[in-house]
PDB file of C-alpha atoms and ligand atoms in Angstrom:
ATOM      1  CA  MET U   1       0.000   0.000   0.000  1.00 51.00           C
ATOM      2  CA  ASN U   2       1.612   3.264  -1.054  1.00 55.00           C
ATOM      3  CA  ARG U   3      -1.482   5.307  -0.428  1.00 79.00           C
ATOM      4  CA  ARG U   4      -3.699   5.793   2.546  1.00 90.00           C
ATOM      5  CA  PHE U   5      -6.775   3.673   2.956  1.00 96.00           C
ATOM      6  CA  ALA U   6      -9.836   4.900   4.868  1.00 97.00           C
ATOM      7  CA  LEU U   7     -12.968   3.206   6.082  1.00 97.00           C
ATOM      8  CA  MET U   8     -15.932   4.986   7.666  1.00 97.00           C
ATOM      9  CA  ILE U   9     -17.746   2.975  10.334  1.00 97.00           C
ATOM     10  CA  ASP U  10     -21.449   3.251  11.035  1.00 96.00           C
ATOM     11  CA  PRO U  11     -21.073   2.538  14.760  1.00 94.00           C
ATOM     12  CA  LEU U  12     -23.210  -0.244  16.185  1.00 94.00           C
ATOM     13  CA  ALA U  13     -23.954  -0.461  19.876  1.00 91.00           C
ATOM     14  CA  GLU U  14     -21.823  -2.709  22.038  1.00 91.00           C
ATOM     15  CA  GLY U  15     -23.374  -6.170  22.214  1.00 90.00           C
ATOM     16  CA  VAL U  16     -25.044  -6.110  18.775  1.00 92.00           C
ATOM     17  CA  ASP U  17     -23.772  -9.496  17.661  1.00 94.00           C
ATOM     18  CA  ARG U  18     -23.507 -10.263  13.962  1.00 94.00           C
ATOM     19  CA  SER U  19     -21.443 -12.661  11.902  1.00 95.00           C
ATOM     20  CA  ASP U  20     -20.626  -9.929   9.385  1.00 96.00           C
ATOM     21  CA  TYR U  21     -20.426  -6.161   9.823  1.00 97.00           C
ATOM     22  CA  GLY U  22     -19.466  -5.467   6.207  1.00 97.00           C
ATOM     23  CA  ASP U  23     -22.551  -3.368   5.451  1.00 97.00           C
ATOM     24  CA  THR U  24     -21.575  -0.945   8.270  1.00 97.00           C
ATOM     25  CA  LEU U  25     -18.079  -0.332   6.852  1.00 98.00           C
ATOM     26  CA  THR U  26     -17.656   1.968   3.862  1.00 97.00           C
ATOM     27  CA  ALA U  27     -14.322   2.429   2.109  1.00 97.00           C
ATOM     28  CA  VAL U  28     -13.842   6.075   1.143  1.00 96.00           C
ATOM     29  CA  ASP U  29     -11.234   7.945  -0.871  1.00 95.00           C
ATOM     30  CA  ALA U  30      -8.640   8.803   1.783  1.00 94.00           C
ATOM     31  CA  ALA U  31      -7.511  11.838  -0.202  1.00 92.00           C
ATOM     32  CA  ALA U  32     -11.016  13.285  -0.458  1.00 93.00           C
ATOM     33  CA  PRO U  33     -12.933  15.280   2.212  1.00 92.00           C
ATOM     34  CA  ALA U  34     -14.923  12.953   4.453  1.00 92.00           C
ATOM     35  CA  LEU U  35     -15.797  14.810   7.649  1.00 93.00           C
ATOM     36  CA  SER U  36     -18.462  17.418   8.285  1.00 92.00           C
ATOM     37  CA  VAL U  37     -17.321  20.914   9.315  1.00 92.00           C
ATOM     38  CA  GLY U  38     -19.417  20.412  12.471  1.00 93.00           C
ATOM     39  CA  GLU U  39     -17.286  17.417  13.468  1.00 95.00           C
ATOM     40  CA  LEU U  40     -16.352  17.676  17.164  1.00 96.00           C
ATOM     41  CA  SER U  41     -13.097  15.769  16.714  1.00 95.00           C
ATOM     42  CA  THR U  42     -11.735  18.669  14.693  1.00 94.00           C
ATOM     43  CA  GLN U  43     -13.548  21.467  16.544  1.00 94.00           C
ATOM     44  CA  ARG U  44     -12.730  20.342  20.060  1.00 95.00           C
ATOM     45  CA  GLY U  45     -10.431  17.306  19.827  1.00 96.00           C
ATOM     46  CA  ASP U  46     -13.374  15.507  21.416  1.00 97.00           C
ATOM     47  CA  GLY U  47     -12.786  11.851  20.723  1.00 98.00           C
ATOM     48  CA  VAL U  48     -10.412   8.970  21.277  1.00 98.00           C
ATOM     49  CA  PHE U  49      -8.009   7.079  19.074  1.00 98.00           C
ATOM     50  CA  GLU U  50      -5.580   4.198  18.757  1.00 98.00           C
ATOM     51  CA  SER U  51      -2.514   3.665  16.549  1.00 98.00           C
ATOM     52  CA  ILE U  52      -1.837   0.027  15.733  1.00 98.00           C
ATOM     53  CA  GLY U  53       1.405  -1.232  14.208  1.00 98.00           C
ATOM     54  CA  VAL U  54       1.046  -3.464  11.154  1.00 98.00           C
ATOM     55  CA  ILE U  55       3.838  -5.805  10.082  1.00 97.00           C
ATOM     56  CA  ASP U  56       3.560  -7.433   6.656  1.00 96.00           C
ATOM     57  CA  GLY U  57      -0.209  -7.022   6.724  1.00 96.00           C
ATOM     58  CA  HIS U  58      -0.611  -8.341  10.280  1.00 97.00           C
ATOM     59  CA  ALA U  59      -2.129  -5.905  12.792  1.00 98.00           C
ATOM     60  CA  GLN U  60      -0.270  -6.231  16.088  1.00 98.00           C
ATOM     61  CA  GLU U  61      -1.775  -6.439  19.593  1.00 97.00           C
ATOM     62  CA  VAL U  62      -5.291  -5.832  18.332  1.00 98.00           C
ATOM     63  CA  VAL U  63      -7.058  -6.984  21.499  1.00 97.00           C
ATOM     64  CA  PRO U  64      -5.132  -4.673  23.894  1.00 97.00           C
ATOM     65  CA  HIS U  65      -5.683  -1.781  21.471  1.00 98.00           C
ATOM     66  CA  LEU U  66      -9.426  -2.479  21.297  1.00 98.00           C
ATOM     67  CA  GLU U  67      -9.588  -2.797  25.080  1.00 98.00           C
ATOM     68  CA  ARG U  68      -7.846   0.555  25.466  1.00 98.00           C
ATOM     69  CA  LEU U  69     -10.189   2.138  22.898  1.00 98.00           C
ATOM     70  CA  ALA U  70     -13.136   0.940  24.985  1.00 98.00           C
ATOM     71  CA  HIS U  71     -11.488   2.206  28.194  1.00 97.00           C
ATOM     72  CA  SER U  72     -10.803   5.634  26.651  1.00 97.00           C
ATOM     73  CA  ALA U  73     -14.398   5.794  25.363  1.00 98.00           C
ATOM     74  CA  GLN U  74     -15.691   5.015  28.841  1.00 97.00           C
ATOM     75  CA  LEU U  75     -13.535   7.728  30.456  1.00 96.00           C
ATOM     76  CA  CYS U  76     -14.882  10.213  27.871  1.00 97.00           C
ATOM     77  CA  ASP U  77     -18.553   9.153  28.246  1.00 96.00           C
ATOM     78  CA  LEU U  78     -18.634   8.025  24.613  1.00 97.00           C
ATOM     79  CA  PRO U  79     -20.863   5.085  23.634  1.00 96.00           C
ATOM     80  CA  ALA U  80     -19.050   1.779  24.148  1.00 97.00           C
ATOM     81  CA  PRO U  81     -17.592   0.658  20.804  1.00 97.00           C
ATOM     82  CA  ASN U  82     -18.777  -2.639  19.318  1.00 97.00           C
ATOM     83  CA  LEU U  83     -15.414  -4.393  19.384  1.00 97.00           C
ATOM     84  CA  ALA U  84     -16.348  -7.155  16.909  1.00 97.00           C
ATOM     85  CA  GLN U  85     -17.316  -4.472  14.399  1.00 98.00           C
ATOM     86  CA  TRP U  86     -14.024  -2.596  14.954  1.00 98.00           C
ATOM     87  CA  ARG U  87     -12.126  -5.871  14.668  1.00 98.00           C
ATOM     88  CA  GLN U  88     -13.612  -6.458  11.219  1.00 98.00           C
ATOM     89  CA  ALA U  89     -12.703  -2.889  10.199  1.00 98.00           C
ATOM     90  CA  ILE U  90      -9.112  -3.481  11.358  1.00 98.00           C
ATOM     91  CA  ASP U  91      -8.935  -6.771   9.427  1.00 98.00           C
ATOM     92  CA  GLN U  92     -10.198  -5.008   6.312  1.00 98.00           C
ATOM     93  CA  ALA U  93      -7.649  -2.190   6.689  1.00 98.00           C
ATOM     94  CA  ALA U  94      -4.804  -4.641   7.400  1.00 98.00           C
ATOM     95  CA  SER U  95      -5.651  -6.586   4.252  1.00 96.00           C
ATOM     96  CA  ARG U  96      -4.925  -3.386   2.285  1.00 95.00           C
ATOM     97  CA  CYS U  97      -1.436  -2.987   3.774  1.00 96.00           C
ATOM     98  CA  ALA U  98       1.530  -4.157   1.719  1.00 92.00           C
ATOM     99  CA  ASP U  99       4.558  -5.952   3.150  1.00 94.00           C
ATOM    100  CA  GLY U 100       6.669  -3.869   5.506  1.00 95.00           C
ATOM    101  CA  GLU U 101       5.514  -1.620   8.319  1.00 97.00           C
ATOM    102  CA  ALA U 102       2.254   0.295   8.312  1.00 98.00           C
ATOM    103  CA  VAL U 103       0.006   1.964  10.841  1.00 98.00           C
ATOM    104  CA  ILE U 104      -3.720   1.591  11.324  1.00 98.00           C
ATOM    105  CA  LYS U 105      -5.513   4.354  13.211  1.00 98.00           C
ATOM    106  CA  LEU U 106      -8.865   3.926  14.914  1.00 98.00           C
ATOM    107  CA  ILE U 107     -10.783   7.131  15.589  1.00 98.00           C
ATOM    108  CA  LEU U 108     -13.994   7.425  17.577  1.00 98.00           C
ATOM    109  CA  SER U 109     -15.235  10.999  17.892  1.00 97.00           C
ATOM    110  CA  ARG U 110     -18.248  12.518  19.605  1.00 97.00           C
ATOM    111  CA  GLY U 111     -19.545  13.146  16.101  1.00 96.00           C
ATOM    112  CA  VAL U 112     -21.162  16.183  14.587  1.00 95.00           C
ATOM    113  CA  GLU U 113     -22.432  18.871  16.948  1.00 89.00           C
ATOM    114  CA  HIS U 114     -26.058  18.027  17.878  1.00 88.00           C
ATOM    115  CA  GLY U 115     -25.786  14.945  15.629  1.00 86.00           C
ATOM    116  CA  PRO U 116     -27.220  11.549  16.497  1.00 82.00           C
ATOM    117  CA  THR U 117     -24.191   9.264  16.673  1.00 85.00           C
ATOM    118  CA  PRO U 118     -20.450   9.303  17.135  1.00 96.00           C
ATOM    119  CA  THR U 119     -18.308   9.432  14.012  1.00 97.00           C
ATOM    120  CA  ALA U 120     -15.959   6.515  13.622  1.00 98.00           C
ATOM    121  CA  TRP U 121     -13.332   5.679  11.088  1.00 98.00           C
ATOM    122  CA  VAL U 122     -10.212   3.644  10.456  1.00 98.00           C
ATOM    123  CA  THR U 123      -7.221   4.584   8.313  1.00 98.00           C
ATOM    124  CA  ALA U 124      -4.172   2.678   7.142  1.00 98.00           C
ATOM    125  CA  ALA U 125      -0.955   4.229   5.848  1.00 97.00           C
ATOM    126  CA  PRO U 126       2.707   3.279   5.490  1.00 97.00           C
ATOM    127  CA  ALA U 127       4.618   3.801   8.762  1.00 97.00           C
ATOM    128  CA  SER U 128       7.437   6.301   9.157  1.00 96.00           C
ATOM    129  CA  ASP U 129      10.903   4.777   9.172  1.00 97.00           C
ATOM    130  CA  PHE U 130      12.056   4.335  12.772  1.00 98.00           C
ATOM    131  CA  SER U 131      15.025   2.078  12.019  1.00 97.00           C
ATOM    132  CA  ARG U 132      17.548   4.770  12.994  1.00 97.00           C
ATOM    133  CA  MET U 133      15.901   5.400  16.384  1.00 98.00           C
ATOM    134  CA  ARG U 134      15.793   1.660  17.037  1.00 98.00           C
ATOM    135  CA  ALA U 135      19.494   1.339  16.196  1.00 98.00           C
ATOM    136  CA  GLU U 136      20.878   4.563  17.686  1.00 98.00           C
ATOM    137  CA  GLY U 137      18.479   5.346  20.531  1.00 98.00           C
ATOM    138  CA  VAL U 138      17.096   8.650  21.767  1.00 98.00           C
ATOM    139  CA  ARG U 139      18.255  11.462  24.047  1.00 98.00           C
ATOM    140  CA  VAL U 140      15.477  12.603  26.352  1.00 98.00           C
ATOM    141  CA  VAL U 141      14.805  15.489  28.701  1.00 98.00           C
ATOM    142  CA  THR U 142      12.436  15.415  31.656  1.00 98.00           C
ATOM    143  CA  LEU U 143       9.488  17.824  31.514  1.00 98.00           C
ATOM    144  CA  ASP U 144       6.950  18.736  34.190  1.00 98.00           C
ATOM    145  CA  ARG U 145       3.504  17.375  33.276  1.00 97.00           C
ATOM    146  CA  GLY U 146       1.915  19.898  35.636  1.00 96.00           C
ATOM    147  CA  TYR U 147      -0.207  17.358  37.570  1.00 95.00           C
ATOM    148  CA  ASP U 148       0.562  15.357  40.680  1.00 97.00           C
ATOM    149  CA  LEU U 149       0.036  11.581  40.771  1.00 96.00           C
ATOM    150  CA  GLY U 150      -3.361  11.957  42.426  1.00 95.00           C
ATOM    151  CA  ALA U 151      -4.808  14.214  39.730  1.00 96.00           C
ATOM    152  CA  ALA U 152      -6.277  11.393  37.613  1.00 95.00           C
ATOM    153  CA  GLU U 153      -8.424  10.182  40.493  1.00 94.00           C
ATOM    154  CA  ARG U 154      -9.161  13.598  41.970  1.00 97.00           C
ATOM    155  CA  ALA U 155     -10.128  15.245  38.665  1.00 97.00           C
ATOM    156  CA  PRO U 156     -11.441  12.607  36.214  1.00 95.00           C
ATOM    157  CA  TRP U 157     -12.628  15.364  33.850  1.00 97.00           C
ATOM    158  CA  LEU U 158      -8.966  15.910  32.939  1.00 96.00           C
ATOM    159  CA  LEU U 159      -9.304  12.554  31.110  1.00 97.00           C
ATOM    160  CA  LEU U 160      -5.804  11.542  32.160  1.00 95.00           C
ATOM    161  CA  GLY U 161      -5.389   7.913  31.146  1.00 95.00           C
ATOM    162  CA  ALA U 162      -7.665   8.240  28.094  1.00 97.00           C
ATOM    163  CA  LYS U 163      -6.043   8.302  24.660  1.00 98.00           C
ATOM    164  CA  THR U 164      -7.926  11.355  23.490  1.00 98.00           C
ATOM    165  CA  LEU U 165      -7.520  13.192  20.211  1.00 98.00           C
ATOM    166  CA  SER U 166      -6.235  16.233  22.137  1.00 95.00           C
ATOM    167  CA  TYR U 167      -2.518  15.626  21.547  1.00 96.00           C
ATOM    168  CA  ALA U 168      -1.536  19.289  21.140  1.00 97.00           C
ATOM    169  CA  VAL U 169       0.086  19.251  24.597  1.00 97.00           C
ATOM    170  CA  ASN U 170       2.052  16.090  23.762  1.00 98.00           C
ATOM    171  CA  MET U 171       3.263  17.636  20.503  1.00 98.00           C
ATOM    172  CA  ALA U 172       4.240  20.857  22.330  1.00 98.00           C
ATOM    173  CA  ALA U 173       6.289  18.765  24.773  1.00 98.00           C
ATOM    174  CA  LEU U 174       8.126  17.156  21.847  1.00 98.00           C
ATOM    175  CA  ARG U 175       8.892  20.576  20.384  1.00 98.00           C
ATOM    176  CA  GLU U 176      10.214  21.709  23.780  1.00 98.00           C
ATOM    177  CA  ALA U 177      12.422  18.591  23.931  1.00 98.00           C
ATOM    178  CA  HIS U 178      13.804  19.451  20.477  1.00 98.00           C
ATOM    179  CA  ARG U 179      14.440  23.052  21.576  1.00 98.00           C
ATOM    180  CA  ARG U 180      16.471  21.641  24.465  1.00 98.00           C
ATOM    181  CA  GLY U 181      18.562  19.560  22.064  1.00 98.00           C
ATOM    182  CA  ALA U 182      16.907  16.218  22.796  1.00 98.00           C
ATOM    183  CA  ASP U 183      14.885  13.808  20.653  1.00 98.00           C
ATOM    184  CA  ASP U 184      12.080  13.129  23.097  1.00 98.00           C
ATOM    185  CA  ALA U 185      10.738  13.831  26.566  1.00 98.00           C
ATOM    186  CA  ILE U 186       9.780  12.019  29.744  1.00 98.00           C
ATOM    187  CA  PHE U 187       6.937  13.618  31.644  1.00 98.00           C
ATOM    188  CA  LEU U 188       7.307  13.931  35.420  1.00 98.00           C
ATOM    189  CA  SER U 189       4.400  14.457  37.772  1.00 97.00           C
ATOM    190  CA  SER U 190       4.532  17.724  39.704  1.00 97.00           C
ATOM    191  CA  ASP U 191       5.251  15.682  42.859  1.00 97.00           C
ATOM    192  CA  GLY U 192       8.362  14.219  41.266  1.00 97.00           C
ATOM    193  CA  PHE U 193       7.405  10.829  39.817  1.00 97.00           C
ATOM    194  CA  VAL U 194       8.147   9.397  36.393  1.00 98.00           C
ATOM    195  CA  LEU U 195       5.140   9.119  34.059  1.00 98.00           C
ATOM    196  CA  GLU U 196       5.520   8.417  30.316  1.00 98.00           C
ATOM    197  CA  ALA U 197       6.750  10.042  27.120  1.00 98.00           C
ATOM    198  CA  PRO U 198       4.419  12.162  24.960  1.00 98.00           C
ATOM    199  CA  THR U 199       3.897   9.241  22.556  1.00 98.00           C
ATOM    200  CA  ALA U 200       5.495   6.255  24.293  1.00 98.00           C
ATOM    201  CA  SER U 201       5.764   4.274  27.509  1.00 98.00           C
ATOM    202  CA  LEU U 202       8.954   4.163  29.532  1.00 98.00           C
ATOM    203  CA  ILE U 203      10.647   0.971  30.736  1.00 98.00           C
ATOM    204  CA  LEU U 204      13.642   1.099  33.096  1.00 98.00           C
ATOM    205  CA  ARG U 205      16.062  -1.682  33.957  1.00 98.00           C
ATOM    206  CA  PHE U 206      17.653  -2.044  37.386  1.00 98.00           C
ATOM    207  CA  GLY U 207      19.814  -5.190  37.372  1.00 96.00           C
ATOM    208  CA  ASP U 208      17.551  -8.038  36.252  1.00 93.00           C
ATOM    209  CA  ARG U 209      14.397  -6.155  37.233  1.00 97.00           C
ATOM    210  CA  PHE U 210      12.394  -4.128  34.737  1.00 98.00           C
ATOM    211  CA  VAL U 211       9.944  -1.478  35.905  1.00 98.00           C
ATOM    212  CA  THR U 212       7.465   0.880  34.322  1.00 98.00           C
ATOM    213  CA  PRO U 213       5.301   3.541  35.998  1.00 98.00           C
ATOM    214  CA  ALA U 214       1.992   2.118  37.240  1.00 94.00           C
ATOM    215  CA  PRO U 215      -0.777   3.056  34.781  1.00 90.00           C
ATOM    216  CA  THR U 216      -2.931   4.335  37.651  1.00 85.00           C
ATOM    217  CA  GLY U 217      -1.258   7.739  37.762  1.00 71.00           C
ATOM    218  CA  GLY U 218      -3.076   9.100  34.743  1.00 90.00           C
ATOM    219  CA  ILE U 219      -0.897   7.578  32.052  1.00 97.00           C
ATOM    220  CA  LEU U 220      -1.771   5.190  29.232  1.00 97.00           C
ATOM    221  CA  HIS U 221      -1.292   1.482  29.678  1.00 96.00           C
ATOM    222  CA  GLY U 222       0.967   0.835  26.701  1.00 98.00           C
ATOM    223  CA  THR U 223       0.251  -2.167  24.519  1.00 98.00           C
ATOM    224  CA  THR U 224       3.923  -2.363  23.485  1.00 98.00           C
ATOM    225  CA  GLN U 225       5.032  -2.280  27.108  1.00 98.00           C
ATOM    226  CA  LEU U 226       2.656  -5.205  27.765  1.00 97.00           C
ATOM    227  CA  SER U 227       4.241  -7.161  24.900  1.00 98.00           C
ATOM    228  CA  VAL U 228       7.765  -6.337  26.043  1.00 98.00           C
ATOM    229  CA  TYR U 229       6.861  -7.522  29.541  1.00 98.00           C
ATOM    230  CA  GLU U 230       5.521 -10.803  28.116  1.00 97.00           C
ATOM    231  CA  HIS U 231       8.805 -11.349  26.323  1.00 98.00           C
ATOM    232  CA  LEU U 232      10.962 -10.382  29.303  1.00 98.00           C
ATOM    233  CA  SER U 233       8.940 -12.601  31.660  1.00 98.00           C
ATOM    234  CA  ALA U 234       9.363 -15.534  29.272  1.00 97.00           C
ATOM    235  CA  ARG U 235      13.118 -14.834  29.392  1.00 96.00           C
ATOM    236  CA  GLY U 236      13.025 -15.125  33.201  1.00 96.00           C
ATOM    237  CA  PHE U 237      13.339 -11.454  34.110  1.00 97.00           C
ATOM    238  CA  VAL U 238      11.320  -9.829  36.894  1.00 98.00           C
ATOM    239  CA  VAL U 239       8.923  -7.170  35.607  1.00 98.00           C
ATOM    240  CA  GLY U 240       6.742  -4.796  37.581  1.00 98.00           C
ATOM    241  CA  TYR U 241       4.694  -1.609  37.867  1.00 98.00           C
ATOM    242  CA  GLU U 242       5.909   0.926  40.397  1.00 97.00           C
ATOM    243  CA  ARG U 243       5.871   4.495  41.560  1.00 97.00           C
ATOM    244  CA  ILE U 244       9.240   5.611  40.257  1.00 98.00           C
ATOM    245  CA  PRO U 245      10.746   8.777  41.750  1.00 98.00           C
ATOM    246  CA  ALA U 246      12.490  10.971  39.182  1.00 98.00           C
ATOM    247  CA  SER U 247      15.643  10.674  41.290  1.00 98.00           C
ATOM    248  CA  ASP U 248      15.813   6.983  40.230  1.00 98.00           C
ATOM    249  CA  LEU U 249      16.251   7.834  36.544  1.00 98.00           C
ATOM    250  CA  PRO U 250      20.038   8.359  36.567  1.00 97.00           C
ATOM    251  CA  ARG U 251      20.490   5.070  38.487  1.00 97.00           C
ATOM    252  CA  ALA U 252      18.901   2.948  35.722  1.00 98.00           C
ATOM    253  CA  ASP U 253      21.105   0.309  34.085  1.00 98.00           C
ATOM    254  CA  ALA U 254      19.195   0.881  30.834  1.00 98.00           C
ATOM    255  CA  ALA U 255      15.944   2.476  29.707  1.00 98.00           C
ATOM    256  CA  TRP U 256      13.668   2.406  26.668  1.00 98.00           C
ATOM    257  CA  LEU U 257      10.823   4.309  25.122  1.00 98.00           C
ATOM    258  CA  VAL U 258       8.389   1.816  23.605  1.00 98.00           C
ATOM    259  CA  SER U 259       5.333   2.346  21.419  1.00 98.00           C
ATOM    260  CA  SER U 260       3.342   0.575  18.742  1.00 98.00           C
ATOM    261  CA  VAL U 261       4.921   2.027  15.610  1.00 98.00           C
ATOM    262  CA  ARG U 262       8.343   3.170  16.789  1.00 98.00           C
ATOM    263  CA  LEU U 263       8.746  -0.061  18.841  1.00 98.00           C
ATOM    264  CA  ALA U 264      11.749   0.009  21.255  1.00 98.00           C
ATOM    265  CA  ALA U 265      14.275   2.845  21.294  1.00 98.00           C
ATOM    266  CA  ALA U 266      17.038   2.788  23.916  1.00 98.00           C
ATOM    267  CA  ILE U 267      17.456   5.990  25.910  1.00 98.00           C
ATOM    268  CA  THR U 268      21.057   7.138  25.534  1.00 98.00           C
ATOM    269  CA  ALA U 269      20.915  10.213  27.786  1.00 98.00           C
ATOM    270  CA  ILE U 270      18.534  11.852  30.247  1.00 98.00           C
ATOM    271  CA  ASP U 271      18.849  15.622  30.783  1.00 98.00           C
ATOM    272  CA  GLY U 272      22.315  15.509  29.217  1.00 98.00           C
ATOM    273  CA  ALA U 273      23.665  12.681  31.420  1.00 98.00           C
ATOM    274  CA  SER U 274      24.558   9.480  29.535  1.00 98.00           C
ATOM    275  CA  LEU U 275      22.751   6.262  30.341  1.00 98.00           C
ATOM    276  CA  PRO U 276      24.144   2.762  29.633  1.00 98.00           C
ATOM    277  CA  VAL U 277      22.695   1.251  26.447  1.00 98.00           C
ATOM    278  CA  ASP U 278      22.101  -2.467  25.930  1.00 96.00           C
ATOM    279  CA  GLN U 279      21.815  -2.576  22.150  1.00 97.00           C
ATOM    280  CA  VAL U 280      21.810  -6.381  22.044  1.00 97.00           C
ATOM    281  CA  LEU U 281      18.686  -6.479  24.201  1.00 98.00           C
ATOM    282  CA  THR U 282      17.182  -3.558  22.255  1.00 98.00           C
ATOM    283  CA  ASP U 283      17.659  -5.479  18.991  1.00 98.00           C
ATOM    284  CA  GLU U 284      16.163  -8.577  20.596  1.00 98.00           C
ATOM    285  CA  LEU U 285      13.119  -6.604  21.779  1.00 98.00           C
ATOM    286  CA  ASN U 286      12.621  -5.120  18.326  1.00 98.00           C
ATOM    287  CA  ALA U 287      12.961  -8.500  16.628  1.00 98.00           C
ATOM    288  CA  TYR U 288      10.268  -9.758  18.987  1.00 98.00           C
ATOM    289  CA  LEU U 289       8.046  -6.714  18.434  1.00 98.00           C
ATOM    290  CA  LEU U 290       8.399  -7.128  14.663  1.00 97.00           C
ATOM    291  CA  SER U 291       7.197 -10.748  14.826  1.00 96.00           C
ATOM    292  CA  PRO U 292       3.443 -11.326  14.293  1.00 90.00           C
ATOM    293  CA  ARG U 293       1.589 -11.095  17.620  1.00 84.00           C
ATOM    294  CA  ASP U 294      -2.070 -10.873  18.620  1.00 79.00           C
TER     295      ASP U 294
HETATM  296  N1  PLP B 301       1.813   6.847  26.226  1.00 88.58           N
HETATM  297  C1  PLP B 301       1.362   7.757  25.343  1.00 88.58           C
HETATM  298  C2  PLP B 301       1.024   9.137  25.820  1.00 88.58           C
HETATM  299  C3  PLP B 301       1.191   7.414  23.987  1.00 88.58           C
HETATM  300  O1  PLP B 301       0.735   8.328  23.112  1.00 88.58           O
HETATM  301  C4  PLP B 301       1.535   6.116  23.573  1.00 88.58           C
HETATM  302  C5  PLP B 301       1.368   5.709  22.176  1.00 88.58           C
HETATM  303  O2  PLP B 301       1.032   6.472  21.318  1.00 88.58           O
HETATM  304  C6  PLP B 301       2.019   5.206  24.508  1.00 88.58           C
HETATM  305  C7  PLP B 301       2.144   5.605  25.843  1.00 88.58           C
HETATM  306  C8  PLP B 301       2.424   3.817  24.112  1.00 88.58           C
HETATM  307  O3  PLP B 301       1.294   3.056  23.804  1.00 88.58           O
HETATM  308  P1  PLP B 301       1.350   1.849  22.780  1.00 88.58           P
HETATM  309  O4  PLP B 301       2.511   0.999  23.192  1.00 88.58           O
HETATM  310  O5  PLP B 301       0.070   1.157  22.964  1.00 88.58           O
HETATM  311  O6  PLP B 301       1.543   2.421  21.424  1.00 88.58           O
END
């Protein structure tokens, strides 16, 4: 697939059980206008999304992505997505992807202002080339996220922990990281704990123990991090979710940013201080993440 592919979904309620949802999925010209000007995803960023990696036409970690879509929808008071219907849309999009790496996006928006239903669509497109980041790693800076760890529970309307379409803040954080001479950022809570990157989860290694921030503090539960943990557990390593103080970062024996399309990139420096890099393990993780997984 050299071009984008797009499929509009006529969303069915959760629990409507059919053997075929084909008549609710409409392929549209991805280069042509498809959304109404009253669409709340574009007016207010009011919706949720997922980005799924596709390897040689195989969509990776579909179930965790669908579960997170449903979780995000719930946090945003959107109607629960019919996951069997979305699964069929993903299969259809994946079948249009050529060999190599691609990305499928799922978008569920609140729809058109005063309209009857959410708007839902799926796109597929070739993935950007992340081979250099996987091979050479990334320099990161820490940035204040502006919330303490309790904010997600105390103020659920902030939608922390939902993968909403409002990524302007995440993109601004990346620009700030670039201004500071780094490739990426790690958000810290205002009370000094490690959270996540603007578009990735963080995994740290201390000896033979691997830790990632607990996804209760208003961060996303990464599907790639889950896969990496499966692999590391099978290799006999201890893996866990913890509250990680920012002061632990320089003590890490290695660290990675992981996400569905970039996969694993070793962190080479944090705030200008070098971090040890285990490129052999990084290559192993990426080989695993590039193998077909459900
Ligand atoms: N955290 C944030 C804020 C993200 O945007 C992403 C992915 O886009 C992740 C974590 C990693 O999630 P996944 O591994 O499911 O791609």
